[in-house]
């Protein structure tokens, strides 16, 4: 059994009253507030205005500045030749579970609800950009040593872990896909909130198809109708913001340095807002959990189904990520984890048969 989140001590509870979270500040009505598990899980992921000091944030103010910052960027309003796809996949398998969160609770092991980690095999509460860069990975591309994690899903008291490489898309979130540039090394953020209400989850800009199983789609709650067949799993797709402020690798709420594209009223194109002008890849989680049939006992470590959220900590090898972004996103292709588009074989691949730069 994974370790459970700890109830905050009295001193920490007092501190927690001063904390803020993105979107909402309390657990929504209708959440499992009457059970013992839900309050602990929610408390274990409150976003602190001031986190603990860490090697990358020695003053503990929550800001990690980019060095160097990206300045002088204006959101692109260009409309390049239409391409239906401009994406590639990062296929990464589960590595481990732990009640750690190196973004929200850096240097504080055991403070979070339980998370399921993918990608970097060394991810824990003490992870830094340097430690991840020195780690190994379960992603098909050895150059992707990034850390990806989400709340652990349980069926009763048994964790349900995705099996095999999971699909993590890197896409263009803006119309001008040629303006997308690679993530800066060390960028990290949280997508969604464990404290969001069911309606906030449904209305979230990252909501794609919600929870789905069999022929049941767009669910806020876990599907009630899920065929009990070996080939059926519970799935979720959820998109991350893709516009960066160019200044911070992290901010106190772990979200303010990122934004979703907005619609340009003049052209009806998707562009980055002026406050976050730098277009980065849009990550989309497409997770498959091997559970079906009766889902009445299925829950997340963070609480109800609509408390789903996830975290990303970039530790890509920089030349490898640039090659994938330039070839697949900027190049308007639909690539696999090698950077190969089977519909356009003439374009070749960004990586070799070992998923490495040639």
Coordinates of N, CA and C in Angstrom, one line a residue, residues 1-2 4 97 114-116 152-162 289-291 299 301:
X1 N 0.8 -1.2 0.0 CA 0.0 0.0 0.0 C 0.9 1.3 0.0
X2 N 0.6 2.2 -0.9 CA 1.3 3.5 -0.8 C 1.1 4.2 0.5
X4 N 0.0 7.2 2.9 CA -1.0 8.2 2.7 C -0.5 9.5 3.1
X97 N 5.2 5.2 -7.4 CA 4.2 6.1 -6.7 C 4.8 6.5 -5.4
X114 N -0.8 10.9 -2.7 CA 0.0 10.0 -3.5 C -0.1 10.3 -4.9
X115 N 1.1 10.3 -5.6 CA 1.2 10.5 -7.0 C 1.7 9.3 -7.8
X116 N 1.3 9.2 -9.0 CA 1.9 8.2 -9.9 C 2.8 9.0 -10.9
X152 N -2.6 9.4 -7.9 CA -2.8 7.9 -8.1 C -4.3 7.6 -8.1
X153 N -4.7 6.7 -9.0 CA -6.1 6.3 -9.0 C -6.2 5.0 -8.3
X154 N -7.2 4.8 -7.5 CA -7.5 3.7 -6.6 C -8.8 3.0 -7.0
X155 N -8.8 1.7 -6.9 CA -10.1 1.0 -7.0 C -10.2 0.3 -5.6
X156 N -11.0 1.0 -4.7 CA -11.0 0.6 -3.3 C -9.7 1.1 -2.7
X157 N -8.9 0.2 -2.2 CA -7.6 0.5 -1.6 C -6.5 0.1 -2.5
X158 N -6.8 -0.4 -3.7 CA -5.7 -0.9 -4.5 C -5.4 0.1 -5.6
X159 N -4.1 0.5 -5.7 CA -3.7 1.5 -6.8 C -3.9 0.8 -8.1
X160 N -4.4 1.6 -9.1 CA -4.5 1.2 -10.5 C -3.5 2.0 -11.3
X161 N -2.5 1.4 -11.8 CA -1.4 2.1 -12.5 C -1.5 1.8 -14.0
X162 N -1.4 2.9 -14.8 CA -1.4 2.7 -16.3 C -0.3 1.7 -16.6
X289 N -6.2 3.9 -17.7 CA -6.1 3.1 -16.4 C -6.8 1.8 -16.6
X290 N -6.2 0.6 -16.3 CA -6.7 -0.7 -16.5 C -7.8 -1.1 -15.4
X291 N -8.9 -0.4 -15.5 CA -10.0 -0.7 -14.6 C -11.3 -0.6 -15.4
X299 N -11.6 6.0 -7.1 CA -11.3 7.4 -6.6 C -9.9 7.8 -7.0
X301 N -6.4 9.8 -5.4 CA -5.7 10.1 -4.2 C -6.0 11.5 -3.7

